PDB file of C-alpha atoms in Angstrom:
ATOM      1  CA  THR A   1      20.522  10.463 -12.691  1.00 43.00           C
ATOM      2  CA  ASP A   2      17.765   8.003 -13.540  1.00 48.00           C
ATOM      3  CA  SER A   3      20.411   5.291 -14.229  1.00 48.00           C
ATOM      4  CA  ASP A   4      21.559   5.512 -10.576  1.00 50.00           C
ATOM      5  CA  VAL A   5      18.141   4.695  -9.151  1.00 51.00           C
ATOM      6  CA  ASN A   6      17.469   1.132  -8.156  1.00 53.00           C
ATOM      7  CA  LEU A   7      14.311   0.688  -6.030  1.00 53.00           C
ATOM      8  CA  SER A   8      14.377  -3.101  -5.890  1.00 52.00           C
ATOM      9  CA  PHE A   9      16.322  -5.285  -3.528  1.00 55.00           C
ATOM     10  CA  TYR A  10      17.570  -8.760  -4.331  1.00 58.00           C
ATOM     11  CA  ASP A  11      20.648 -10.353  -2.898  1.00 69.00           C
ATOM     12  CA  LYS A  12      21.352 -13.848  -4.081  1.00 76.00           C
ATOM     13  CA  ALA A  13      23.688 -14.733  -1.164  1.00 82.00           C
ATOM     14  CA  PHE A  14      21.173 -13.497   1.359  1.00 80.00           C
ATOM     15  CA  MET A  15      18.335 -15.510  -0.255  1.00 80.00           C
ATOM     16  CA  GLU A  16      20.534 -18.643  -0.122  1.00 86.00           C
ATOM     17  CA  ARG A  17      21.124 -18.159   3.598  1.00 88.00           C
ATOM     18  CA  LEU A  18      17.410 -17.629   4.086  1.00 86.00           C
ATOM     19  CA  GLN A  19      16.764 -20.861   2.361  1.00 88.00           C
ATOM     20  CA  LYS A  20      19.113 -22.710   4.706  1.00 91.00           C
ATOM     21  CA  LEU A  21      17.314 -21.119   7.675  1.00 91.00           C
ATOM     22  CA  GLU A  22      14.021 -22.394   6.256  1.00 91.00           C
ATOM     23  CA  ASP A  23      15.513 -25.880   6.008  1.00 92.00           C
ATOM     24  CA  TYR A  24      16.614 -25.806   9.542  1.00 92.00           C
ATOM     25  CA  CYS A  25      13.133 -24.702  10.628  1.00 91.00           C
ATOM     26  CA  ARG A  26      11.578 -27.633   8.746  1.00 91.00           C
ATOM     27  CA  GLU A  27      13.899 -30.061  10.433  1.00 92.00           C
ATOM     28  CA  SER A  28      12.778 -28.592  13.855  1.00 92.00           C
ATOM     29  CA  ASN A  29       9.170 -28.501  12.749  1.00 92.00           C
ATOM     30  CA  ARG A  30       8.864 -24.773  13.458  1.00 90.00           C
ATOM     31  CA  LYS A  31       5.854 -24.050  11.313  1.00 86.00           C
ATOM     32  CA  ASP A  32       5.501 -20.519  12.772  1.00 84.00           C
ATOM     33  CA  LEU A  33       8.957 -19.510  11.653  1.00 87.00           C
ATOM     34  CA  ILE A  34       8.600 -21.246   8.223  1.00 87.00           C
ATOM     35  CA  MET A  35       5.536 -19.022   7.518  1.00 83.00           C
ATOM     36  CA  GLN A  36       7.471 -15.900   8.462  1.00 80.00           C
ATOM     37  CA  ILE A  37      10.443 -16.884   6.342  1.00 84.00           C
ATOM     38  CA  CYS A  38       8.206 -17.663   3.332  1.00 81.00           C
ATOM     39  CA  ASP A  39       6.594 -14.203   3.699  1.00 73.00           C
ATOM     40  CA  ILE A  40      10.112 -12.598   3.723  1.00 76.00           C
ATOM     41  CA  GLN A  41      11.224 -14.661   0.662  1.00 76.00           C
ATOM     42  CA  GLU A  42       8.041 -13.668  -1.239  1.00 73.00           C
ATOM     43  CA  TYR A  43       8.648  -9.958  -0.355  1.00 68.00           C
ATOM     44  CA  LEU A  44      12.269 -10.003  -1.391  1.00 71.00           C
ATOM     45  CA  ALA A  45      11.672 -11.815  -4.573  1.00 70.00           C
ATOM     46  CA  SER A  46       9.071  -9.327  -5.699  1.00 69.00           C
ATOM     47  CA  LYS A  47      10.385  -6.722  -8.074  1.00 73.00           C
ATOM     48  CA  LYS A  48       7.729  -4.162  -7.052  1.00 84.00           C
ATOM     49  CA  PHE A  49       8.696  -1.256  -4.890  1.00 90.00           C
ATOM     50  CA  THR A  50       5.576  -0.441  -2.747  1.00 91.00           C
ATOM     51  CA  VAL A  51       4.843   3.028  -1.305  1.00 95.00           C
ATOM     52  CA  ALA A  52       2.118   3.389   1.368  1.00 94.00           C
ATOM     53  CA  VAL A  53       0.624   6.902   1.565  1.00 95.00           C
ATOM     54  CA  VAL A  54      -0.821   7.064   5.102  1.00 93.00           C
ATOM     55  CA  GLY A  55      -2.035   9.581   7.646  1.00 89.00           C
ATOM     56  CA  GLU A  56      -5.040  11.520   8.782  1.00 87.00           C
ATOM     57  CA  PHE A  57      -7.985  12.449   6.463  1.00 83.00           C
ATOM     58  CA  ASN A  58      -7.999  15.765   4.609  1.00 83.00           C
ATOM     59  CA  ARG A  59      -4.215  15.870   4.399  1.00 87.00           C
ATOM     60  CA  GLY A  60      -3.970  15.522   0.611  1.00 89.00           C
ATOM     61  CA  LYS A  61      -3.133  11.810   0.391  1.00 92.00           C
ATOM     62  CA  SER A  62      -5.275  11.147  -2.667  1.00 92.00           C
ATOM     63  CA  THR A  63      -4.332  14.447  -4.246  1.00 92.00           C
ATOM     64  CA  LEU A  64      -0.643  13.532  -3.868  1.00 94.00           C
ATOM     65  CA  VAL A  65      -1.179  10.156  -5.539  1.00 95.00           C
ATOM     66  CA  ASN A  66      -3.138  11.722  -8.348  1.00 95.00           C
ATOM     67  CA  ARG A  67      -0.185  14.044  -8.934  1.00 95.00           C
ATOM     68  CA  LEU A  68       2.283  11.196  -9.025  1.00 94.00           C
ATOM     69  CA  ILE A  69       0.314   9.292 -11.619  1.00 95.00           C
ATOM     70  CA  GLU A  70      -0.336  12.470 -13.588  1.00 93.00           C
ATOM     71  CA  ARG A  71      -4.133  12.376 -13.631  1.00 92.00           C
ATOM     72  CA  ASP A  72      -6.962  13.304 -11.307  1.00 92.00           C
ATOM     73  CA  ILE A  73      -8.352   9.736 -11.065  1.00 92.00           C
ATOM     74  CA  ILE A  74      -8.895   9.132  -7.351  1.00 92.00           C
ATOM     75  CA  PRO A  75     -11.820  11.106  -5.884  1.00 89.00           C
ATOM     76  CA  THR A  76     -10.862  13.858  -3.444  1.00 85.00           C
ATOM     77  CA  SER A  77     -12.907  16.248  -1.170  1.00 71.00           C
ATOM     78  CA  ASP A  78     -12.923  17.816   2.297  1.00 58.00           C
ATOM     79  CA  ILE A  79     -14.661  14.804   3.778  1.00 51.00           C
ATOM     80  CA  PRO A  80     -13.217  11.232   3.973  1.00 51.00           C
ATOM     81  CA  THR A  81     -13.592   9.727   0.445  1.00 53.00           C
ATOM     82  CA  THR A  82     -11.048   6.954   0.447  1.00 59.00           C
ATOM     83  CA  THR A  83     -13.007   4.217   2.223  1.00 76.00           C
ATOM     84  CA  LEU A  84     -10.930   1.258   0.957  1.00 85.00           C
ATOM     85  CA  PRO A  85      -7.259   0.997   0.256  1.00 90.00           C
ATOM     86  CA  ILE A  86      -6.549   1.865  -3.396  1.00 93.00           C
ATOM     87  CA  ARG A  87      -3.508  -0.055  -4.799  1.00 93.00           C
ATOM     88  CA  VAL A  88      -2.164   1.725  -7.856  1.00 96.00           C
ATOM     89  CA  SER A  89       0.123   0.001 -10.290  1.00 94.00           C
ATOM     90  CA  GLY A  90       1.221   0.317 -13.900  1.00 94.00           C
ATOM     91  CA  SER A  91      -0.564  -1.301 -16.895  1.00 93.00           C
ATOM     92  CA  LYS A  92      -1.213  -0.457 -20.541  1.00 93.00           C
ATOM     93  CA  GLN A  93      -4.897  -1.258 -19.855  1.00 93.00           C
ATOM     94  CA  GLU A  94      -6.467   1.342 -17.461  1.00 94.00           C
ATOM     95  CA  ILE A  95      -9.012  -0.247 -15.214  1.00 95.00           C
ATOM     96  CA  LEU A  96     -10.530  -0.359 -11.716  1.00 94.00           C
ATOM     97  CA  ASN A  97     -10.923  -3.610  -9.996  1.00 94.00           C
ATOM     98  CA  LEU A  98     -12.953  -3.964  -6.792  1.00 92.00           C
ATOM     99  CA  ARG A  99     -12.175  -6.979  -4.550  1.00 89.00           C
ATOM    100  CA  MET A 100     -14.584  -7.609  -1.594  1.00 84.00           C
ATOM    101  CA  GLY A 101     -14.064 -10.959   0.064  1.00 76.00           C
ATOM    102  CA  ALA A 102     -14.194 -13.636  -2.597  1.00 77.00           C
ATOM    103  CA  GLU A 103     -15.940 -11.291  -5.118  1.00 82.00           C
ATOM    104  CA  SER A 104     -13.996  -9.414  -7.804  1.00 89.00           C
ATOM    105  CA  LYS A 105     -15.466  -6.901 -10.369  1.00 92.00           C
ATOM    106  CA  THR A 106     -13.710  -4.872 -13.020  1.00 95.00           C
ATOM    107  CA  TYR A 107     -14.784  -1.383 -14.138  1.00 94.00           C
ATOM    108  CA  PRO A 108     -13.583   1.193 -16.720  1.00 94.00           C
ATOM    109  CA  LEU A 109     -11.607   4.118 -15.296  1.00 91.00           C
ATOM    110  CA  THR A 110     -14.537   6.589 -15.152  1.00 90.00           C
ATOM    111  CA  GLU A 111     -16.293   8.689 -12.567  1.00 87.00           C
ATOM    112  CA  LYS A 112     -19.404   6.484 -12.751  1.00 91.00           C
ATOM    113  CA  SER A 113     -17.285   3.498 -11.856  1.00 91.00           C
ATOM    114  CA  TRP A 114     -16.296   5.160  -8.514  1.00 90.00           C
ATOM    115  CA  GLU A 115     -20.052   5.787  -7.810  1.00 88.00           C
ATOM    116  CA  ALA A 116     -20.806   2.083  -8.528  1.00 89.00           C
ATOM    117  CA  ILE A 117     -17.936   0.898  -6.322  1.00 88.00           C
ATOM    118  CA  GLU A 118     -19.072   3.190  -3.460  1.00 85.00           C
ATOM    119  CA  LYS A 119     -22.644   1.727  -3.617  1.00 86.00           C
ATOM    120  CA  ILE A 120     -21.287  -1.799  -3.362  1.00 85.00           C
ATOM    121  CA  ARG A 121     -18.987  -0.817  -0.483  1.00 80.00           C
ATOM    122  CA  ALA A 122     -21.874   0.882   1.340  1.00 79.00           C
ATOM    123  CA  ASN A 123     -23.986  -2.325   1.124  1.00 81.00           C
ATOM    124  CA  SER A 124     -21.077  -4.650   2.042  1.00 74.00           C
ATOM    125  CA  LYS A 125     -21.844  -4.572   5.815  1.00 66.00           C
ATOM    126  CA  GLY A 126     -18.194  -4.086   6.853  1.00 64.00           C
ATOM    127  CA  SER A 127     -16.630  -6.555   4.480  1.00 67.00           C
ATOM    128  CA  LYS A 128     -12.873  -6.105   3.864  1.00 77.00           C
ATOM    129  CA  GLY A 129     -11.663  -5.318   0.406  1.00 84.00           C
ATOM    130  CA  GLU A 130      -9.452  -3.125  -1.724  1.00 89.00           C
ATOM    131  CA  ILE A 131      -9.522  -1.255  -4.995  1.00 92.00           C
ATOM    132  CA  CYS A 132      -6.840  -2.006  -7.584  1.00 94.00           C
ATOM    133  CA  LEU A 133      -6.243   0.804 -10.022  1.00 96.00           C
ATOM    134  CA  LYS A 134      -4.280   0.112 -13.211  1.00 95.00           C
ATOM    135  CA  ARG A 135      -2.762   3.235 -14.820  1.00 95.00           C
ATOM    136  CA  ASN A 136      -0.661   3.665 -18.001  1.00 95.00           C
ATOM    137  CA  CYS A 137       1.971   5.844 -16.309  1.00 94.00           C
ATOM    138  CA  SER A 138       5.715   5.762 -17.018  1.00 92.00           C
ATOM    139  CA  LEU A 139       6.603   6.383 -13.323  1.00 93.00           C
ATOM    140  CA  LEU A 140       4.741   3.219 -12.308  1.00 94.00           C
ATOM    141  CA  MET A 141       5.760   1.069 -15.188  1.00 92.00           C
ATOM    142  CA  GLU A 142       9.450   1.866 -15.549  1.00 89.00           C
ATOM    143  CA  HIS A 143      10.201   1.409 -11.845  1.00 88.00           C
ATOM    144  CA  ASP A 144       7.734  -1.431 -11.006  1.00 89.00           C
ATOM    145  CA  LEU A 145       6.233   1.070  -8.550  1.00 93.00           C
ATOM    146  CA  GLU A 146       3.071   0.392  -6.596  1.00 94.00           C
ATOM    147  CA  ILE A 147       1.379   3.094  -4.551  1.00 96.00           C
ATOM    148  CA  ILE A 148      -1.255   2.428  -1.871  1.00 94.00           C
ATOM    149  CA  ASP A 149      -3.599   5.234  -1.007  1.00 94.00           C
ATOM    150  CA  THR A 150      -5.132   4.514   2.412  1.00 90.00           C
ATOM    151  CA  PRO A 151      -8.209   5.811   4.334  1.00 85.00           C
ATOM    152  CA  GLY A 152      -7.558   8.517   6.915  1.00 82.00           C
ATOM    153  CA  VAL A 153      -6.563   6.958  10.202  1.00 79.00           C
ATOM    154  CA  ASN A 154      -8.786   9.415  12.174  1.00 70.00           C
ATOM    155  CA  SER A 155     -11.854   9.380   9.864  1.00 55.00           C
ATOM    156  CA  GLN A 156     -13.907   7.540  12.466  1.00 51.00           C
ATOM    157  CA  ILE A 157     -14.848   4.978   9.846  1.00 53.00           C
ATOM    158  CA  LYS A 158     -14.534   1.441  11.277  1.00 50.00           C
ATOM    159  CA  GLY A 159     -11.508  -0.402  10.137  1.00 51.00           C
ATOM    160  CA  ASP A 160      -9.593   2.562   8.581  1.00 55.00           C
ATOM    161  CA  PHE A 161      -6.751   2.327  11.100  1.00 65.00           C
ATOM    162  CA  SER A 162      -6.263  -1.400  10.446  1.00 75.00           C
ATOM    163  CA  MET A 163      -6.253  -0.808   6.708  1.00 80.00           C
ATOM    164  CA  ALA A 164      -3.418   1.688   7.066  1.00 82.00           C
ATOM    165  CA  GLU A 165      -1.587  -0.699   9.362  1.00 83.00           C
ATOM    166  CA  GLN A 166      -1.877  -3.564   6.763  1.00 82.00           C
ATOM    167  CA  ALA A 167      -0.576  -1.297   4.005  1.00 84.00           C
ATOM    168  CA  LEU A 168       2.408  -0.337   6.203  1.00 86.00           C
ATOM    169  CA  SER A 169       3.299  -3.934   7.066  1.00 80.00           C
ATOM    170  CA  GLY A 170       4.327  -4.774   3.464  1.00 75.00           C
ATOM    171  CA  CYS A 171       5.709  -1.508   2.176  1.00 87.00           C
ATOM    172  CA  ASP A 172       9.208  -0.366   1.174  1.00 89.00           C
ATOM    173  CA  CYS A 173       8.453   3.293   1.876  1.00 93.00           C
ATOM    174  CA  ALA A 174       5.906   5.177   3.959  1.00 94.00           C
ATOM    175  CA  VAL A 175       4.777   8.687   2.925  1.00 95.00           C
ATOM    176  CA  LEU A 176       3.012  10.753   5.627  1.00 94.00           C
ATOM    177  CA  PRO A 177       1.501  13.939   4.074  1.00 92.00           C
ATOM    178  CA  MET A 178       0.986  16.914   6.410  1.00 87.00           C
ATOM    179  CA  ALA A 179      -1.065  20.105   5.953  1.00 83.00           C
ATOM    180  CA  ALA A 180       1.075  23.231   5.417  1.00 83.00           C
ATOM    181  CA  ILE A 181      -1.683  25.411   6.937  1.00 84.00           C
ATOM    182  CA  SER A 182      -2.093  23.512  10.289  1.00 79.00           C
ATOM    183  CA  PRO A 183       0.317  22.446  12.961  1.00 80.00           C
ATOM    184  CA  PHE A 184       1.681  18.883  13.258  1.00 84.00           C
ATOM    185  CA  SER A 185      -0.893  17.322  15.562  1.00 85.00           C
ATOM    186  CA  GLU A 186      -0.276  15.122  18.604  1.00 89.00           C
ATOM    187  CA  SER A 187      -2.160  12.243  16.951  1.00 87.00           C
ATOM    188  CA  GLU A 188       0.043  12.529  13.877  1.00 89.00           C
ATOM    189  CA  ARG A 189       3.161  12.495  16.054  1.00 90.00           C
ATOM    190  CA  LEU A 190       2.002   9.329  17.778  1.00 90.00           C
ATOM    191  CA  PHE A 191       1.117   7.718  14.453  1.00 88.00           C
ATOM    192  CA  LEU A 192       4.528   8.538  13.032  1.00 90.00           C
ATOM    193  CA  GLN A 193       6.357   7.329  16.177  1.00 90.00           C
ATOM    194  CA  GLU A 194       4.313   4.257  17.105  1.00 88.00           C
ATOM    195  CA  ARG A 195       2.961   2.996  13.739  1.00 86.00           C
ATOM    196  CA  ILE A 196       5.742   3.948  11.246  1.00 90.00           C
ATOM    197  CA  ILE A 197       9.018   4.383  12.954  1.00 90.00           C
ATOM    198  CA  MET A 198       8.463   1.420  15.317  1.00 87.00           C
ATOM    199  CA  LYS A 199       7.760  -0.887  12.358  1.00 83.00           C
ATOM    200  CA  LYS A 200      11.266  -0.048  11.037  1.00 84.00           C
ATOM    201  CA  ILE A 201      10.072   0.770   7.613  1.00 88.00           C
ATOM    202  CA  PRO A 202      13.244   1.330   5.387  1.00 87.00           C
ATOM    203  CA  ARG A 203      12.181   4.770   4.035  1.00 92.00           C
ATOM    204  CA  ILE A 204       9.994   7.394   5.499  1.00 93.00           C
ATOM    205  CA  MET A 205       8.972  10.694   3.862  1.00 93.00           C
TER     206      MET A 205
END
């Protein structure tokens, strides 16, 4: 039942032990370990449950995300269309927000907004960024759920693999869609084995 589902993780005793470990590291002046511990504390204190949808292009990643959020919002086609990570979260106000470097611009949730974002991205000369999509959806809002739609790892677009890697590094669950009409490829097997399983992501679908 819905009442049995708890996607968040927070253990007070564990957080206290983590704090003691941080104190020991400060006494020893281990700045490298302090940074790692702070990242872990921030991750565990967050109430959001993050799902990264990763894999090769033309495997239905964006289509799957659209079905989960109950509206065909993210563009889909037979060619690579997701050229930046799209971070989808719940909000009563539905908007698109493009972040490229230090720049940030907000758009209404319309087809023309996607066209405007693509023009900026095409002229960005390889600048890193992401698109934040806010959607009024009960699945997202009731469970503090965040979904990251990533570029296809074999799309031949520079940086796509690293964008998927970055999404995986901070997620609670990885979803790897596969095509029902084609065999599980060797590249997909290697990506699953070396990039998902090896990262010890808690949940894999």
